[in-house]
PDB file of C-alpha atoms in Angstrom:
ATOM      1  CA  UNK A 521      82.001  73.765 108.971  1.00 91.00           C
ATOM      2  CA  UNK A 522      85.467  74.477 110.284  1.00 96.00           C
ATOM      3  CA  UNK A 523      86.256  77.295 112.667  1.00 97.00           C
ATOM      4  CA  UNK A 524      89.824  78.373 113.397  1.00 98.00           C
ATOM      5  CA  UNK A 525      90.256  80.433 116.558  1.00 98.00           C
ATOM      6  CA  UNK A 526      93.648  82.109 116.759  1.00 97.00           C
ATOM      7  CA  UNK A 527      95.177  84.172 119.530  1.00 96.00           C
ATOM      8  CA  UNK A 528      97.018  87.048 117.869  1.00 93.00           C
ATOM      9  CA  UNK A 529      96.941  88.491 114.391  1.00 92.00           C
ATOM     10  CA  UNK A 530      98.878  87.974 111.197  1.00 93.00           C
ATOM     11  CA  UNK A 531     100.966  91.051 110.556  1.00 92.00           C
ATOM     12  CA  UNK A 532     103.038  90.126 107.530  1.00 94.00           C
ATOM     13  CA  UNK A 533     101.355  90.568 104.150  1.00 96.00           C
ATOM     14  CA  UNK A 534     102.803  87.356 102.693  1.00 96.00           C
ATOM     15  CA  UNK A 535     101.411  85.293 105.598  1.00 96.00           C
ATOM     16  CA  UNK A 536      97.996  86.927 105.151  1.00 96.00           C
ATOM     17  CA  UNK A 537      98.090  86.104 101.449  1.00 97.00           C
ATOM     18  CA  UNK A 538      99.039  82.479 102.153  1.00 97.00           C
ATOM     19  CA  UNK A 539      96.198  82.102 104.689  1.00 97.00           C
ATOM     20  CA  UNK A 540      93.705  83.624 102.262  1.00 97.00           C
ATOM     21  CA  UNK A 541      94.869  81.315  99.481  1.00 97.00           C
ATOM     22  CA  UNK A 542      94.308  78.193 101.574  1.00 97.00           C
ATOM     23  CA  UNK A 543      90.921  79.466 102.807  1.00 97.00           C
ATOM     24  CA  UNK A 544      89.920  80.101  99.184  1.00 97.00           C
ATOM     25  CA  UNK A 545      90.981  76.582  98.175  1.00 96.00           C
ATOM     26  CA  UNK A 546      89.079  75.092 101.112  1.00 96.00           C
ATOM     27  CA  UNK A 547      85.899  77.019 100.304  1.00 96.00           C
ATOM     28  CA  UNK A 548      84.953  74.505  97.595  1.00 94.00           C
ATOM     29  CA  UNK A 549      84.659  71.747 100.196  1.00 94.00           C
ATOM     30  CA  UNK A 550      83.712  73.408 103.468  1.00 94.00           C
ATOM     31  CA  UNK A 551      82.757  76.660 105.079  1.00 94.00           C
ATOM     32  CA  UNK A 552      85.690  78.037 107.032  1.00 95.00           C
ATOM     33  CA  UNK A 553      85.531  80.768 109.639  1.00 96.00           C
ATOM     34  CA  UNK A 554      88.531  82.449 111.224  1.00 97.00           C
ATOM     35  CA  UNK A 555      88.302  84.264 114.538  1.00 97.00           C
ATOM     36  CA  UNK A 556      91.223  86.283 115.842  1.00 96.00           C
ATOM     37  CA  UNK A 557      91.434  86.852 119.585  1.00 95.00           C
ATOM     38  CA  UNK A 558      93.511  89.811 120.724  1.00 91.00           C
ATOM     39  CA  UNK A 559      96.706  88.664 122.401  1.00 87.00           C
ATOM     40  CA  UNK A 560      96.928  90.163 125.885  1.00 85.00           C
ATOM     41  CA  UNK A 561      99.756  92.511 126.843  1.00 81.00           C
ATOM     42  CA  UNK A 562     102.034  90.680 129.282  1.00 79.00           C
ATOM     43  CA  UNK A 563     102.828  93.929 131.094  1.00 77.00           C
ATOM     44  CA  UNK A 564      99.223  94.248 132.292  1.00 83.00           C
ATOM     45  CA  UNK A 565      99.255  91.010 134.299  1.00 79.00           C
ATOM     46  CA  UNK A 566     101.050  89.819 137.417  1.00 81.00           C
ATOM     47  CA  UNK A 567     101.569  86.378 135.911  1.00 87.00           C
ATOM     48  CA  UNK A 568     101.036  84.397 132.722  1.00 89.00           C
ATOM     49  CA  UNK A 569      98.204  82.332 134.225  1.00 90.00           C
ATOM     50  CA  UNK A 570      96.057  85.456 134.647  1.00 91.00           C
ATOM     51  CA  UNK A 571      96.817  86.507 131.069  1.00 92.00           C
ATOM     52  CA  UNK A 572      95.892  83.056 129.738  1.00 94.00           C
ATOM     53  CA  UNK A 573      92.693  83.050 131.788  1.00 94.00           C
ATOM     54  CA  UNK A 574      91.606  86.321 130.145  1.00 94.00           C
ATOM     55  CA  UNK A 575      92.381  84.983 126.662  1.00 95.00           C
ATOM     56  CA  UNK A 576      90.539  81.736 127.507  1.00 96.00           C
ATOM     57  CA  UNK A 577      87.386  83.650 128.440  1.00 96.00           C
ATOM     58  CA  UNK A 578      87.347  85.251 124.998  1.00 96.00           C
ATOM     59  CA  UNK A 579      88.114  81.979 123.221  1.00 97.00           C
ATOM     60  CA  UNK A 580      85.369  80.058 125.031  1.00 97.00           C
ATOM     61  CA  UNK A 581      82.770  82.631 123.941  1.00 97.00           C
ATOM     62  CA  UNK A 582      83.270  81.347 120.380  1.00 98.00           C
ATOM     63  CA  UNK A 583      82.937  77.639 121.197  1.00 97.00           C
ATOM     64  CA  UNK A 584      79.431  76.220 121.288  1.00 96.00           C
ATOM     65  CA  UNK A 585      78.093  73.136 122.990  1.00 93.00           C
ATOM     66  CA  UNK A 586      78.524  70.095 120.762  1.00 91.00           C
ATOM     67  CA  UNK A 587      81.379  71.456 118.659  1.00 95.00           C
ATOM     68  CA  UNK A 588      84.399  69.177 118.307  1.00 97.00           C
ATOM     69  CA  UNK A 589      87.398  71.135 119.602  1.00 98.00           C
ATOM     70  CA  UNK A 590      90.970  70.450 118.516  1.00 98.00           C
ATOM     71  CA  UNK A 591      93.682  72.340 120.373  1.00 98.00           C
ATOM     72  CA  UNK A 592      97.251  72.552 119.156  1.00 97.00           C
ATOM     73  CA  UNK A 593      99.618  71.790 122.015  1.00 94.00           C
ATOM     74  CA  UNK A 594     103.219  70.613 122.019  1.00 92.00           C
ATOM     75  CA  UNK A 595     102.236  67.744 124.338  1.00 93.00           C
ATOM     76  CA  UNK A 596      99.377  66.590 122.119  1.00 96.00           C
ATOM     77  CA  UNK A 597      99.153  63.527 119.916  1.00 97.00           C
ATOM     78  CA  UNK A 598     101.092  63.576 116.678  1.00 97.00           C
ATOM     79  CA  UNK A 599      99.067  62.459 113.667  1.00 97.00           C
ATOM     80  CA  UNK A 600     100.106  61.619 110.145  1.00 96.00           C
ATOM     81  CA  UNK A 601      98.459  63.607 107.363  1.00 96.00           C
ATOM     82  CA  UNK A 602      96.328  60.555 106.577  1.00 96.00           C
ATOM     83  CA  UNK A 603      95.164  60.272 110.201  1.00 97.00           C
ATOM     84  CA  UNK A 604      94.393  63.996 110.244  1.00 97.00           C
ATOM     85  CA  UNK A 605      92.379  63.575 107.019  1.00 97.00           C
ATOM     86  CA  UNK A 606      90.486  60.667 108.590  1.00 97.00           C
ATOM     87  CA  UNK A 607      89.565  62.875 111.569  1.00 97.00           C
ATOM     88  CA  UNK A 608      88.332  65.614 109.217  1.00 96.00           C
ATOM     89  CA  UNK A 609      86.366  63.115 107.150  1.00 95.00           C
ATOM     90  CA  UNK A 610      84.648  61.570 110.181  1.00 95.00           C
ATOM     91  CA  UNK A 611      83.546  64.944 111.528  1.00 93.00           C
ATOM     92  CA  UNK A 612      82.640  66.668 108.250  1.00 88.00           C
ATOM     93  CA  UNK A 613      80.737  63.673 106.857  1.00 82.00           C
ATOM     94  CA  UNK A 614      78.593  63.660 110.030  1.00 87.00           C
ATOM     95  CA  UNK A 615      77.955  67.387 109.645  1.00 89.00           C
ATOM     96  CA  UNK A 616      79.798  68.160 112.872  1.00 91.00           C
ATOM     97  CA  UNK A 617      81.506  71.491 113.369  1.00 94.00           C
ATOM     98  CA  UNK A 618      85.216  71.320 114.081  1.00 97.00           C
ATOM     99  CA  UNK A 619      86.923  74.123 115.991  1.00 98.00           C
ATOM    100  CA  UNK A 620      90.709  74.390 115.827  1.00 98.00           C
ATOM    101  CA  UNK A 621      92.334  76.551 118.515  1.00 98.00           C
ATOM    102  CA  UNK A 622      95.784  78.079 118.046  1.00 97.00           C
ATOM    103  CA  UNK A 623      97.281  79.736 121.127  1.00 94.00           C
ATOM    104  CA  UNK A 624      99.381  82.857 121.262  1.00 91.00           C
ATOM    105  CA  UNK A 625     103.002  83.253 122.274  1.00 86.00           C
ATOM    106  CA  UNK A 626     102.179  82.311 125.876  1.00 89.00           C
ATOM    107  CA  UNK A 627     100.274  79.166 124.943  1.00 91.00           C
ATOM    108  CA  UNK A 628      96.772  78.299 126.153  1.00 95.00           C
ATOM    109  CA  UNK A 629      95.164  77.973 129.558  1.00 95.00           C
ATOM    110  CA  UNK A 630      94.309  74.620 131.087  1.00 96.00           C
ATOM    111  CA  UNK A 631      90.614  75.567 130.732  1.00 96.00           C
ATOM    112  CA  UNK A 632      90.977  75.527 126.931  1.00 97.00           C
ATOM    113  CA  UNK A 633      92.922  72.266 126.977  1.00 97.00           C
ATOM    114  CA  UNK A 634      90.270  70.666 129.189  1.00 97.00           C
ATOM    115  CA  UNK A 635      87.523  71.785 126.775  1.00 97.00           C
ATOM    116  CA  UNK A 636      89.369  70.143 123.890  1.00 97.00           C
ATOM    117  CA  UNK A 637      88.201  66.841 122.479  1.00 97.00           C
ATOM    118  CA  UNK A 638      91.704  66.321 121.105  1.00 97.00           C
ATOM    119  CA  UNK A 639      95.150  67.853 121.626  1.00 98.00           C
ATOM    120  CA  UNK A 640      97.356  67.695 118.537  1.00 97.00           C
ATOM    121  CA  UNK A 641     101.058  68.415 118.231  1.00 96.00           C
ATOM    122  CA  UNK A 642     102.589  69.083 114.831  1.00 94.00           C
ATOM    123  CA  UNK A 643     106.078  68.700 116.261  1.00 92.00           C
ATOM    124  CA  UNK A 644     108.225  69.180 119.348  1.00 90.00           C
ATOM    125  CA  UNK A 645     109.666  72.196 117.533  1.00 90.00           C
ATOM    126  CA  UNK A 646     108.479  75.732 118.249  1.00 88.00           C
ATOM    127  CA  UNK A 647     107.040  77.644 115.275  1.00 89.00           C
ATOM    128  CA  UNK A 648     106.370  81.360 114.834  1.00 90.00           C
ATOM    129  CA  UNK A 649     102.667  82.011 115.467  1.00 87.00           C
ATOM    130  CA  UNK A 650     101.992  83.482 112.015  1.00 91.00           C
ATOM    131  CA  UNK A 651     103.703  80.600 110.229  1.00 95.00           C
ATOM    132  CA  UNK A 652     101.936  78.000 112.362  1.00 96.00           C
ATOM    133  CA  UNK A 653      98.550  79.324 111.291  1.00 96.00           C
ATOM    134  CA  UNK A 654      99.577  78.760 107.659  1.00 97.00           C
ATOM    135  CA  UNK A 655     100.699  75.223 108.545  1.00 97.00           C
ATOM    136  CA  UNK A 656      97.295  74.518 110.076  1.00 97.00           C
ATOM    137  CA  UNK A 657      95.457  75.757 106.983  1.00 98.00           C
ATOM    138  CA  UNK A 658      97.792  73.773 104.740  1.00 97.00           C
ATOM    139  CA  UNK A 659      97.186  70.579 106.711  1.00 97.00           C
ATOM    140  CA  UNK A 660      93.422  71.092 106.603  1.00 97.00           C
ATOM    141  CA  UNK A 661      93.713  71.596 102.843  1.00 97.00           C
ATOM    142  CA  UNK A 662      95.954  68.525 102.521  1.00 97.00           C
ATOM    143  CA  UNK A 663      93.441  66.534 104.552  1.00 96.00           C
ATOM    144  CA  UNK A 664      90.625  67.441 102.181  1.00 96.00           C
ATOM    145  CA  UNK A 665      92.733  66.557  99.129  1.00 96.00           C
ATOM    146  CA  UNK A 666      93.368  63.131 100.684  1.00 96.00           C
ATOM    147  CA  UNK A 667      89.625  62.710 101.380  1.00 95.00           C
ATOM    148  CA  UNK A 668      88.714  63.780  97.833  1.00 94.00           C
ATOM    149  CA  UNK A 669      91.434  61.676  96.199  1.00 94.00           C
ATOM    150  CA  UNK A 670      93.119  64.706  94.637  1.00 94.00           C
ATOM    151  CA  UNK A 671      96.777  64.252  93.793  1.00 87.00           C
ATOM    152  CA  UNK A 672      98.382  66.788  96.134  1.00 80.00           C
ATOM    153  CA  UNK A 673      99.548  64.614  99.004  1.00 65.00           C
ATOM    154  CA  UNK A 674     102.517  62.359  98.259  1.00 65.00           C
TER     155      UNK A 674
END
């Protein structure tokens, strides 16, 4: 099973449709669960660290002992699509649950990064939150097509 925990929501209809399309495609190979965590209002906190701590508390409630946690972070390791597929294959074939965590506009707290088994960076570029979620789903889908030998990845 794959769980995707996201801080923030998708507002644009076309991004929602893209996410749903990838989740539908993935459903033939794995169960996928998406959890949206409300992004905190910056105006309610004295500093970003306090805001991130509050978001982290809510994220950690959805992560169980023994789950393999992958956090997306600009300072993480960059993987090729084949390496990402290999990671998926190793975990899924063992029946392990993988949890992907996507931070909000303020990033993620150190507590979440420390809980991670792996930090991954897609790029040094900054992406809009809604678009990044689609990129994550697309890469998970691409990974499964590589695993299954389906001609999608070139």
